[in-house]
Short mmCIF file of C-alpha atoms in Angstrom, two decimals:
data_model
loop_
_atom_site.label_atom_id
_atom_site.label_comp_id
_atom_site.label_asym_id
_atom_site.label_seq_id
_atom_site.Cartn_x
_atom_site.Cartn_y
_atom_site.Cartn_z
CA UNK A 1 0.00 0.00 0.00
CA UNK A 2 1.40 3.39 -0.98
CA UNK A 3 2.45 5.59 1.88
CA UNK A 4 0.36 8.65 2.40
CA UNK A 5 1.84 12.02 1.48
CA UNK A 6 1.11 14.93 3.82
CA UNK A 7 -0.99 17.62 2.21
CA UNK A 8 1.20 20.32 3.68
CA UNK A 9 4.43 20.74 5.54
CA UNK A 10 4.64 22.49 8.86
CA UNK A 11 5.91 25.97 8.12
CA UNK A 12 6.67 29.01 10.15
CA UNK A 13 4.37 31.97 9.50
CA UNK A 14 6.82 34.43 10.98
CA UNK A 15 7.86 35.71 7.55
CA UNK A 16 5.62 37.31 4.92
CA UNK A 17 6.25 34.49 2.44
CA UNK A 18 4.65 31.87 4.67
CA UNK A 19 1.27 33.50 5.14
CA UNK A 20 -1.34 34.86 2.76
CA UNK A 21 -1.28 38.57 1.99
CA UNK A 22 -3.81 40.33 -0.17
CA UNK A 23 -2.13 41.51 -3.37
CA UNK A 24 -4.15 44.71 -3.08
CA UNK A 25 -1.89 45.97 -0.31
CA UNK A 26 1.17 43.77 -0.71
CA UNK A 27 1.60 44.25 -4.46
CA UNK A 28 -0.39 47.09 -5.97
CA UNK A 29 -1.86 49.88 -3.81
CA UNK A 30 -0.11 53.11 -2.90
CA UNK A 31 1.30 53.61 0.63
CA UNK A 32 -1.19 56.35 1.54
CA UNK A 33 -4.22 54.15 0.97
CA UNK A 34 -2.57 51.11 2.55
CA UNK A 35 -1.93 53.17 5.69
CA UNK A 36 -5.46 54.57 5.62
CA UNK A 37 -6.85 51.07 6.21
CA UNK A 38 -4.09 49.91 8.53
CA UNK A 39 -4.48 48.85 12.14
CA UNK A 40 -2.28 51.73 13.25
CA UNK A 41 -4.54 54.28 11.58
CA UNK A 42 -7.64 52.54 12.94
CA UNK A 43 -6.61 52.14 16.55
CA UNK A 44 -4.79 55.47 16.86
CA UNK A 45 -8.01 57.08 15.60
CA UNK A 46 -9.93 55.22 18.32
CA UNK A 47 -7.61 56.75 20.89
CA UNK A 48 -7.94 60.17 19.30
CA UNK A 49 -11.74 59.85 19.47
CA UNK A 50 -11.55 58.96 23.16
CA UNK A 51 -9.44 62.07 23.65
CA UNK A 52 -11.98 64.21 21.72
CA UNK A 53 -14.76 62.82 23.89
CA UNK A 54 -12.89 63.52 27.13
CA UNK A 55 -11.92 67.06 26.03
CA UNK A 56 -15.52 67.86 25.10
CA UNK A 57 -16.86 66.38 28.33
CA UNK A 58 -14.39 68.46 30.35
CA UNK A 59 -15.47 71.56 28.45
CA UNK A 60 -19.06 70.86 29.49
CA UNK A 61 -18.25 70.45 33.17
CA UNK A 62 -17.40 66.76 33.64
CA UNK A 63 -14.68 66.30 36.25
CA UNK A 64 -11.75 65.54 33.94
CA UNK A 65 -8.33 67.08 34.61
CA UNK A 66 -5.85 68.52 32.14
CA UNK A 67 -3.36 65.99 33.47
CA UNK A 68 -5.64 63.14 32.36
CA UNK A 69 -6.03 64.67 28.90
CA UNK A 70 -2.29 65.16 28.54
CA UNK A 71 -1.68 61.55 29.52
CA UNK A 72 -4.07 60.37 26.81
CA UNK A 73 -2.54 62.70 24.26
CA UNK A 74 0.95 61.37 25.01
CA UNK A 75 -0.11 57.81 24.18
CA UNK A 76 -2.10 58.20 20.97
CA UNK A 77 0.40 56.41 18.76
CA UNK A 78 2.36 54.02 21.02
CA UNK A 79 -0.12 51.16 20.75
CA UNK A 80 0.82 47.80 22.20
CA UNK A 81 -0.73 45.65 19.49
CA UNK A 82 0.33 42.34 21.07
CA UNK A 83 -1.19 43.27 24.40
CA UNK A 84 -4.40 44.29 22.66
CA UNK A 85 -4.53 41.01 20.74
CA UNK A 86 -4.04 39.01 23.93
CA UNK A 87 -6.71 41.05 25.68
CA UNK A 88 -9.14 40.48 22.81
CA UNK A 89 -8.62 36.72 23.10
CA UNK A 90 -9.81 36.97 26.69
CA UNK A 91 -12.69 39.40 26.22
CA UNK A 92 -13.77 38.51 22.67
CA UNK A 93 -14.38 42.23 22.27
CA UNK A 94 -12.00 44.36 20.21
CA UNK A 95 -13.06 47.74 21.60
CA UNK A 96 -12.87 46.72 25.26
CA UNK A 97 -9.50 45.10 24.59
CA UNK A 98 -8.15 48.43 23.39
CA UNK A 99 -9.87 50.31 26.21
CA UNK A 100 -8.03 48.11 28.70
CA UNK A 101 -4.65 48.48 26.98
CA UNK A 102 -5.03 52.25 26.64
CA UNK A 103 -6.07 52.45 30.28
CA UNK A 104 -2.96 50.51 31.35
CA UNK A 105 -0.83 53.09 29.52
CA UNK A 106 -2.87 55.97 30.97
CA UNK A 107 -3.57 55.01 34.59
CA UNK A 108 -4.63 58.51 35.58
CA UNK A 109 -7.06 58.79 32.68
CA UNK A 110 -8.29 55.19 32.96
CA UNK A 111 -11.48 56.05 34.88
CA UNK A 112 -12.78 58.41 32.17
CA UNK A 113 -11.73 56.63 28.95
CA UNK A 114 -14.79 55.70 26.84
CA UNK A 115 -17.08 57.41 29.37
CA UNK A 116 -20.71 57.07 28.28
CA UNK A 117 -19.76 55.72 24.88
CA UNK A 118 -20.60 52.55 22.99
CA UNK A 119 -18.32 50.53 20.75
CA UNK A 120 -19.74 52.20 17.66
CA UNK A 121 -18.58 55.57 18.96
CA UNK A 122 -15.04 54.58 18.05
CA UNK A 123 -15.84 51.95 15.42
CA UNK A 124 -18.31 53.81 13.21
CA UNK A 125 -16.79 57.24 13.66
CA UNK A 126 -13.38 55.86 12.71
CA UNK A 127 -14.90 54.25 9.61
CA UNK A 128 -16.37 57.59 8.58
CA UNK A 129 -13.00 59.29 9.05
CA UNK A 130 -11.31 56.57 7.00
CA UNK A 131 -13.92 56.85 4.24
CA UNK A 132 -13.47 60.62 4.12
CA UNK A 133 -9.70 60.32 4.05
CA UNK A 134 -9.95 57.61 1.41
CA UNK A 135 -11.90 59.90 -0.89
CA UNK A 136 -9.34 62.65 -0.26
CA UNK A 137 -6.60 60.28 -1.41
CA UNK A 138 -8.51 59.23 -4.53
CA UNK A 139 -9.74 62.62 -5.74
CA UNK A 140 -6.34 64.10 -6.73
CA UNK A 141 -5.60 60.85 -8.55
CA UNK A 142 -8.77 61.11 -10.61
CA UNK A 143 -7.84 64.72 -11.39
CA UNK A 144 -4.32 63.69 -12.43
CA UNK A 145 -5.74 61.08 -14.81
CA UNK A 146 -8.01 63.75 -16.27
CA UNK A 147 -5.09 66.14 -16.60
CA UNK A 148 -2.85 63.59 -18.37
CA UNK A 149 -5.59 62.55 -20.77
CA UNK A 150 -6.43 66.22 -21.41
CA UNK A 151 -2.88 66.85 -22.59
CA UNK A 152 -3.15 63.77 -24.81
CA UNK A 153 -6.52 64.95 -26.20
CA UNK A 154 -5.21 68.42 -26.94
CA UNK A 155 -2.08 67.09 -28.65
CA UNK A 156 -4.11 64.81 -30.93
CA UNK A 157 -7.26 66.90 -31.35
CA UNK A 158 -6.64 67.27 -35.11
CA UNK A 159 -5.52 63.70 -35.88
CA UNK A 160 -8.31 61.93 -37.81
CA UNK A 161 -9.06 58.32 -36.94
CA UNK A 162 -11.77 55.82 -37.73
CA UNK A 163 -14.77 56.02 -35.48
CA UNK A 164 -16.43 52.75 -34.56
CA UNK A 165 -20.06 51.93 -33.82
CA UNK A 166 -20.98 48.28 -33.18
CA UNK A 167 -17.19 47.79 -33.43
CA UNK A 168 -17.57 48.43 -37.16
CA UNK A 169 -15.90 51.34 -38.97
CA UNK A 170 -18.08 54.46 -38.90
CA UNK A 171 -17.68 58.18 -39.57
CA UNK A 172 -14.27 59.60 -38.73
CA UNK A 173 -13.52 61.26 -35.43
CA UNK A 174 -10.13 62.38 -34.05
CA UNK A 175 -7.82 60.67 -31.58
CA UNK A 176 -8.22 63.63 -29.23
CA UNK A 177 -12.01 63.63 -29.47
CA UNK A 178 -12.13 59.94 -28.54
CA UNK A 179 -9.97 60.68 -25.48
CA UNK A 180 -12.52 63.32 -24.48
CA UNK A 181 -15.12 60.58 -24.21
CA UNK A 182 -12.90 58.99 -21.57
CA UNK A 183 -12.31 62.31 -19.84
CA UNK A 184 -16.02 63.08 -19.70
CA UNK A 185 -16.70 59.87 -17.78
CA UNK A 186 -13.82 60.59 -15.40
CA UNK A 187 -15.20 64.08 -14.76
CA UNK A 188 -18.47 62.48 -13.72
CA UNK A 189 -16.51 60.23 -11.36
CA UNK A 190 -14.67 63.26 -9.97
CA UNK A 191 -18.01 64.93 -9.27
CA UNK A 192 -19.46 61.74 -7.77
CA UNK A 193 -16.49 61.18 -5.46
CA UNK A 194 -16.59 64.79 -4.29
CA UNK A 195 -20.32 64.48 -3.65
CA UNK A 196 -19.93 61.19 -1.77
CA UNK A 197 -17.20 62.67 0.41
CA UNK A 198 -19.09 65.90 1.07
CA UNK A 199 -22.28 64.00 1.91
CA UNK A 200 -20.51 62.11 4.69
CA UNK A 201 -21.55 63.16 8.17
CA UNK A 202 -20.20 62.10 11.55
CA UNK A 203 -22.03 59.52 13.65
CA UNK A 204 -21.06 61.55 16.63
CA UNK A 205 -21.93 60.83 20.25
CA UNK A 206 -25.20 58.90 20.17
CA UNK A 207 -24.99 56.07 22.71
CA UNK A 208 -26.02 52.44 22.44
CA UNK A 209 -29.12 52.68 20.26
CA UNK A 210 -28.74 56.22 19.01
CA UNK A 211 -30.89 57.86 21.71
CA UNK A 212 -28.01 59.50 23.67
CA UNK A 213 -29.56 58.13 26.87
CA UNK A 214 -26.20 57.52 28.59
CA UNK A 215 -25.15 61.11 27.98
CA UNK A 216 -28.47 62.42 29.24
CA UNK A 217 -27.67 60.58 32.46
CA UNK A 218 -24.08 61.90 32.51
CA UNK A 219 -25.35 65.47 32.23
CA UNK A 220 -28.28 65.03 34.59
CA UNK A 221 -30.87 65.40 31.87
CA UNK A 222 -29.40 68.58 30.39
CA UNK A 223 -30.33 68.09 26.75
CA UNK A 224 -28.47 71.17 25.55
CA UNK A 225 -25.20 69.85 26.98
CA UNK A 226 -25.74 66.50 25.26
CA UNK A 227 -26.31 68.26 21.95
CA UNK A 228 -23.29 70.48 22.55
CA UNK A 229 -21.15 67.41 23.32
CA UNK A 230 -22.14 65.91 19.98
CA UNK A 231 -21.27 69.19 18.24
CA UNK A 232 -17.87 69.58 19.93
CA UNK A 233 -16.72 66.04 19.13
CA UNK A 234 -17.96 66.33 15.54
CA UNK A 235 -15.97 69.52 15.02
CA UNK A 236 -12.83 68.06 16.60
CA UNK A 237 -13.04 65.17 14.14
CA UNK A 238 -13.14 67.60 11.23
CA UNK A 239 -16.78 67.18 10.19
CA UNK A 240 -19.22 69.98 9.61
CA UNK A 241 -22.24 68.03 10.84
CA UNK A 242 -23.37 64.76 12.38
CA UNK A 243 -26.32 62.53 11.57
CA UNK A 244 -29.28 63.59 13.71
CA UNK A 245 -30.75 60.11 13.45
CA UNK A 246 -28.94 56.79 13.78
CA UNK A 247 -29.42 53.45 15.45
CA UNK A 248 -26.44 51.86 17.10
CA UNK A 249 -24.58 52.48 13.83
CA UNK A 250 -24.79 55.08 11.13
CA UNK A 251 -27.11 53.80 8.42
CA UNK A 252 -25.35 51.30 6.19
CA UNK A 253 -26.87 53.10 3.20
CA UNK A 254 -23.86 55.39 3.58
CA UNK A 255 -21.60 52.48 2.65
CA UNK A 256 -23.85 51.77 -0.33
CA UNK A 257 -23.46 55.35 -1.56
CA UNK A 258 -19.68 55.24 -1.17
CA UNK A 259 -19.14 51.92 -2.90
CA UNK A 260 -21.65 52.69 -5.65
CA UNK A 261 -19.52 55.73 -6.48
CA UNK A 262 -16.37 53.60 -6.58
CA UNK A 263 -18.09 50.91 -8.65
CA UNK A 264 -19.03 53.60 -11.16
CA UNK A 265 -15.39 54.67 -11.29
CA UNK A 266 -14.51 51.04 -11.95
CA UNK A 267 -16.81 50.94 -14.97
CA UNK A 268 -15.16 54.08 -16.36
CA UNK A 269 -11.64 52.73 -16.04
CA UNK A 270 -12.71 49.39 -17.51
CA UNK A 271 -14.17 51.13 -20.56
CA UNK A 272 -11.09 53.33 -21.08
CA UNK A 273 -8.65 50.46 -20.76
CA UNK A 274 -10.76 48.19 -22.96
CA UNK A 275 -10.61 50.86 -25.68
CA UNK A 276 -6.83 51.05 -25.25
CA UNK A 277 -6.54 47.26 -25.50
CA UNK A 278 -8.57 47.28 -28.73
CA UNK A 279 -6.46 50.11 -30.14
CA UNK A 280 -3.32 48.17 -29.23
CA UNK A 281 -4.69 45.22 -31.16
CA UNK A 282 -5.04 47.51 -34.19
CA UNK A 283 -1.52 48.90 -33.50
CA UNK A 284 -2.88 52.45 -33.51
CA UNK A 285 -2.23 53.33 -29.86
CA UNK A 286 -0.14 51.56 -27.22
CA UNK A 287 0.37 51.91 -23.51
CA UNK A 288 3.94 52.44 -22.25
CA UNK A 289 6.27 49.48 -22.74
CA UNK A 290 9.52 49.29 -20.79
CA UNK A 291 12.77 48.77 -22.69
CA UNK A 292 13.47 45.51 -20.85
CA UNK A 293 9.83 44.46 -20.48
CA UNK A 294 8.89 40.97 -21.71
CA UNK A 295 5.46 40.51 -23.31
CA UNK A 296 5.45 36.73 -23.55
CA UNK A 297 7.70 33.91 -22.35
CA UNK A 298 7.16 32.09 -25.65
CA UNK A 299 6.68 34.91 -28.16
CA UNK A 300 9.43 37.52 -27.78
CA UNK A 301 7.89 39.94 -30.29
CA UNK A 302 4.72 40.50 -28.25
CA UNK A 303 3.86 43.84 -26.63
CA UNK A 304 0.90 42.98 -24.45
CA UNK A 305 -1.17 45.81 -22.90
CA UNK A 306 -0.64 44.41 -19.41
CA UNK A 307 -1.33 47.66 -17.55
CA UNK A 308 -4.70 48.05 -19.24
CA UNK A 309 -5.43 44.38 -18.67
CA UNK A 310 -4.67 44.78 -14.97
CA UNK A 311 -7.00 47.78 -14.78
CA UNK A 312 -9.80 45.80 -16.40
CA UNK A 313 -9.19 42.84 -14.12
CA UNK A 314 -9.27 44.89 -10.93
CA UNK A 315 -12.09 47.15 -12.16
CA UNK A 316 -14.28 44.05 -12.47
CA UNK A 317 -13.54 43.27 -8.83
CA UNK A 318 -14.34 46.84 -7.83
CA UNK A 319 -17.66 46.79 -9.66
CA UNK A 320 -18.76 43.58 -7.91
CA UNK A 321 -18.06 44.89 -4.39
CA UNK A 322 -21.19 47.04 -4.39
CA UNK A 323 -23.19 43.86 -3.78
CA UNK A 324 -21.76 43.62 -0.24
CA UNK A 325 -23.07 46.89 1.25
CA UNK A 326 -26.38 46.45 -0.59
CA UNK A 327 -26.90 43.10 1.10
CA UNK A 328 -25.64 44.38 4.43
CA UNK A 329 -27.91 47.44 4.46
CA UNK A 330 -30.90 45.26 3.64
CA UNK A 331 -30.46 42.96 6.66
CA UNK A 332 -29.72 45.44 9.45
CA UNK A 333 -32.60 44.49 11.72
CA UNK A 334 -34.04 47.30 13.81
CA UNK A 335 -31.23 49.31 15.44
CA UNK A 336 -28.38 47.05 14.27
CA UNK A 337 -27.14 43.50 13.77
CA UNK A 338 -23.49 42.50 14.00
CA UNK A 339 -23.45 40.55 10.75
CA UNK A 340 -22.32 43.77 9.09
CA UNK A 341 -18.94 43.88 10.82
CA UNK A 342 -16.81 41.19 9.18
CA UNK A 343 -18.23 41.94 5.74
CA UNK A 344 -17.48 45.66 6.03
CA UNK A 345 -13.91 45.02 7.14
CA UNK A 346 -13.37 43.34 3.79
CA UNK A 347 -15.44 45.26 1.27
CA UNK A 348 -14.75 48.86 2.36
CA UNK A 349 -10.99 48.42 2.42
CA UNK A 350 -10.91 46.40 -0.79
CA UNK A 351 -13.03 48.94 -2.66
CA UNK A 352 -10.77 51.88 -1.80
CA UNK A 353 -7.55 49.93 -2.27
CA UNK A 354 -8.73 48.68 -5.66
CA UNK A 355 -9.83 52.15 -6.74
CA UNK A 356 -6.42 53.47 -5.69
CA UNK A 357 -4.63 50.83 -7.76
CA UNK A 358 -6.58 51.34 -10.97
CA UNK A 359 -6.16 55.12 -10.76
CA UNK A 360 -2.41 54.82 -10.20
CA UNK A 361 -2.17 52.46 -13.15
CA UNK A 362 -4.44 54.52 -15.40
CA UNK A 363 -2.34 57.62 -14.74
CA UNK A 364 0.79 55.65 -15.62
CA UNK A 365 -0.84 54.56 -18.88
CA UNK A 366 -2.05 58.07 -19.72
CA UNK A 367 1.38 59.56 -19.08
CA UNK A 368 2.98 57.32 -21.69
CA UNK A 369 0.41 56.60 -24.39
CA UNK A 370 2.04 56.16 -27.80
CA UNK A 371 0.17 56.98 -31.04
CA UNK A 372 1.07 55.57 -34.48
CA UNK A 373 -0.32 58.06 -37.05
CA UNK A 374 0.83 56.06 -40.09
CA UNK A 375 -1.07 52.98 -38.97
CA UNK A 376 -4.15 55.11 -38.32
CA UNK A 377 -3.77 56.67 -41.78
CA UNK A 378 -3.56 53.23 -43.41
CA UNK A 379 -6.73 52.11 -41.68
CA UNK A 380 -8.51 55.28 -42.76
CA UNK A 381 -7.47 54.72 -46.37
CA UNK A 382 -8.96 51.23 -46.25
CA UNK A 383 -12.39 52.57 -45.26
CA UNK A 384 -12.56 56.20 -46.36
CA UNK A 385 -13.35 55.58 -50.04
CA UNK A 386 -16.65 53.96 -49.09
CA UNK A 387 -17.45 56.77 -46.63
CA UNK A 388 -16.66 59.39 -49.31
CA UNK A 389 -19.20 58.10 -51.84
CA UNK A 390 -21.88 60.58 -50.77
CA UNK A 391 -19.44 63.48 -51.15
CA UNK A 392 -18.46 62.19 -54.61
CA UNK A 393 -22.10 61.99 -55.67
CA UNK A 394 -22.68 65.57 -54.49
CA UNK A 395 -19.62 66.81 -56.39
CA UNK A 396 -20.81 65.07 -59.57
CA UNK A 397 -24.26 66.65 -59.30
CA UNK A 398 -22.65 70.08 -58.86
CA UNK A 399 -20.72 69.37 -62.07
CA UNK A 400 -23.97 68.71 -63.95
CA UNK A 401 -24.35 64.96 -63.41
CA UNK A 402 -27.55 63.03 -62.67
CA UNK A 403 -27.81 61.96 -59.05
CA UNK A 404 -29.48 58.59 -59.76
CA UNK A 405 -27.08 57.65 -62.53
CA UNK A 406 -24.11 58.63 -60.39
CA UNK A 407 -25.47 56.56 -57.50
CA UNK A 408 -25.66 53.47 -59.74
CA UNK A 409 -22.13 54.00 -61.05
CA UNK A 410 -20.79 54.29 -57.48
CA UNK A 411 -22.80 51.28 -56.34
CA UNK A 412 -21.30 49.01 -59.00
CA UNK A 413 -17.73 50.22 -58.38
CA UNK A 414 -18.13 49.94 -54.62
CA UNK A 415 -19.28 46.34 -54.84
CA UNK A 416 -16.36 45.49 -57.09
CA UNK A 417 -13.88 47.12 -54.69
CA UNK A 418 -15.56 45.42 -51.73
CA UNK A 419 -15.10 42.04 -53.40
CA UNK A 420 -11.39 42.80 -53.82
CA UNK A 421 -11.08 43.51 -50.10
CA UNK A 422 -13.21 40.67 -48.73
CA UNK A 423 -12.67 37.88 -51.24
CA UNK A 424 -9.13 38.55 -52.45
CA UNK A 425 -7.68 40.17 -49.34
CA UNK A 426 -6.48 43.12 -51.38
CA UNK A 427 -6.45 46.85 -50.64
CA UNK A 428 -9.53 48.98 -51.20
CA UNK A 429 -9.14 50.24 -54.81
CA UNK A 430 -12.42 52.14 -55.16
CA UNK A 431 -10.62 55.45 -55.75
CA UNK A 432 -8.50 53.93 -58.50
CA UNK A 433 -11.64 52.53 -60.13
CA UNK A 434 -13.28 55.97 -59.99
CA UNK A 435 -10.19 57.55 -61.54
CA UNK A 436 -10.25 54.93 -64.31
CA UNK A 437 -13.94 55.51 -65.13
CA UNK A 438 -14.57 58.24 -67.71
CA UNK A 439 -18.01 58.99 -66.23
CA UNK A 440 -16.29 60.63 -63.23
CA UNK A 441 -13.81 62.62 -65.29
CA UNK A 442 -15.47 65.97 -64.34
CA UNK A 443 -14.35 65.52 -60.71
CA UNK A 444 -11.07 63.65 -61.11
CA UNK A 445 -9.14 66.76 -60.11
CA UNK A 446 -11.27 67.10 -56.93
CA UNK A 447 -10.82 63.55 -55.64
CA UNK A 448 -7.86 64.31 -53.39
CA UNK A 449 -9.69 67.10 -51.60
CA UNK A 450 -12.89 65.04 -51.44
CA UNK A 451 -10.89 62.28 -49.71
CA UNK A 452 -9.03 64.50 -47.23
CA UNK A 453 -9.70 62.79 -43.85
CA UNK A 454 -9.89 66.16 -42.04
CA UNK A 455 -12.98 67.06 -44.04
CA UNK A 456 -14.79 64.10 -42.44
CA UNK A 457 -14.21 64.92 -38.77
CA UNK A 458 -16.79 67.68 -38.45
CA UNK A 459 -16.30 69.88 -35.37
CA UNK A 460 -14.29 67.26 -33.49
CA UNK A 461 -11.16 69.40 -33.12
CA UNK A 462 -13.05 72.47 -31.91
CA UNK A 463 -15.19 70.31 -29.62
CA UNK A 464 -12.01 69.13 -27.92
CA UNK A 465 -10.82 72.70 -27.35
CA UNK A 466 -14.21 73.83 -26.05
CA UNK A 467 -14.56 70.84 -23.74
CA UNK A 468 -11.09 71.20 -22.25
CA UNK A 469 -11.52 74.95 -21.76
CA UNK A 470 -15.11 75.12 -20.55
CA UNK A 471 -15.51 71.91 -18.54
CA UNK A 472 -12.24 70.17 -17.79
CA UNK A 473 -10.01 73.01 -16.61
CA UNK A 474 -12.55 74.44 -14.12
CA UNK A 475 -13.27 70.97 -12.70
CA UNK A 476 -9.64 70.08 -11.96
CA UNK A 477 -8.21 73.52 -11.14
CA UNK A 478 -8.43 72.95 -7.38
CA UNK A 479 -6.20 69.88 -7.74
CA UNK A 480 -3.38 71.59 -9.68
CA UNK A 481 -1.02 71.35 -6.71
CA UNK A 482 -1.07 67.54 -7.14
CA UNK A 483 -0.33 67.44 -10.88
CA UNK A 484 3.43 67.09 -10.50
CA UNK A 485 3.14 63.66 -8.86
CA UNK A 486 4.05 60.83 -11.21
CA UNK A 487 2.28 57.49 -10.93
CA UNK A 488 4.53 54.76 -9.56
CA UNK A 489 3.33 51.34 -10.61
CA UNK A 490 4.84 48.06 -9.48
CA UNK A 491 4.63 45.78 -12.49
#
C-alpha cells in the first residue's frame, strides 16, 4: 500500500512568504491608501476619538483634569498591538481590549476613557474618518488622470481616426475627441467622489441605540449639553455636521453610496482600458512598454497591454463589491445586527484599495500613451473611399451629373472594390476605379480634396478645445497642486 503524502508541511508563519497577503496591499496599492486602512490608523483614531470625547466632556463640566487629557494625548500612537490582541482573546471584544490596553498606559485617565460611549462611537466614527480620508486620497488621482488625458486629447485633437459603432468602422472622429469621451466619464466620477465625500456626516456621540440616553444621564438630563457634546466632538473630528438620526450604527446606506460611487469609477476605467486594448490590437495606440519588459515567455515579439489588462481585471472586482453593502444594508434588523462587521472590514478596504490601484495604473498609462499616425492613416485609407461616396455623388451633381445615374455608377464600383477587399484580401481600390472611369472625369481633379480625412471629422477638433476649456479646466483647477506627482506602478 502506498504511503500517504502529507498535504502540507509544517511551516513558520513568521515571515511574509509563509502566510497569505492580499495583493491589493502587498503588491499594488499606494502607501497612503494602505496606511489609511491599517491597524495603526484605525486604533490610533480610536484613541484620538476617546481624547476628543474627554476634552468635550471636560469643556461641558465633567470632572476631567488637564493631566488626564495630557496623559491620553501622550499615548495616541504608542499602541501595544500584542497586548491588545491578547486582551481580545480573553474578552472577545475588540473595543474593550483596546480600552483596557489604553487604560494601562494611561492610569490617571483610565477612569474616564470611553465614558458614556458605545463601541460604535469609536468603530463607526473611525470608519467615517477613513472613508473621508480615502476619498481625499482618490480625488487628486482622478484629477491627475483627467489632466494627463487632457494633454493627450489636446495634442491629438486634429488627428483623424476611424470612429467605430458596433465595433464596425463608422464616420471619422479624431484621436483627441475619442480621449474626451474617456475624460467626460472621469469628470463624472470626480463629481461623484466629491459628492460622496461631502455628503458624509459624523455619527457623533449617540450612545447604544442612538438615543443619547447615557449622555443624558451623565449630564443630569441637560439636553443642551448632550447636543453640545455631539457638536464639539464632531468639530474636533473635522466634520461639519453629524447625523441627527442613527441606530447603534450610522445607516449602512452610507456604505452603499460610497461603494456605488467607486463601482461607477470602476466601470469608467474598464471602458477606457478596454478601448486602449482594442487600439493596441489595431496597433494604432499603445500603452507604455519598458525597454526591458517581456510581453510573452514564448513569443518575444509581443507587446501585451498588461497595464490596461490589470485595470480591467481589478475594475471588475471593484464593480462587484457594491453587492456587499447592498446586502448588508438590507439585513440590518431594527437598530443594528453584528453581521455587518466582518463583511465591512473586507469590502470597504478592498473597494478603496482597488480604486487606488486602478487610478495609479491609469495615470501611468495616460502619461505614456504612444500613437502611431501612419497605422491610423492606413486604416482610414482602407475605409474612407466607401465613406466618401456621398461626397463624390454631391460633387458630380454640382458638375452637372444626374444623381441617380451617379449613384448606380458608385454602387457598381463599390461592390467590385468590396469584393477585392473581402474575397481577395487586397487593398480597397475604389478610388482607382473611380479615376479609371470616364463617367467621373469631371471631378477627377477634386478627388484628393474630397478624400481628405480632415474634411470628415466635423467639429471634433473644436469640440475638444471647447470641452477642455469650458468643462475640464474648471473641474480640476483645485487639484493643480497635485499634478506634478508621477504614478509609480509596481509591475
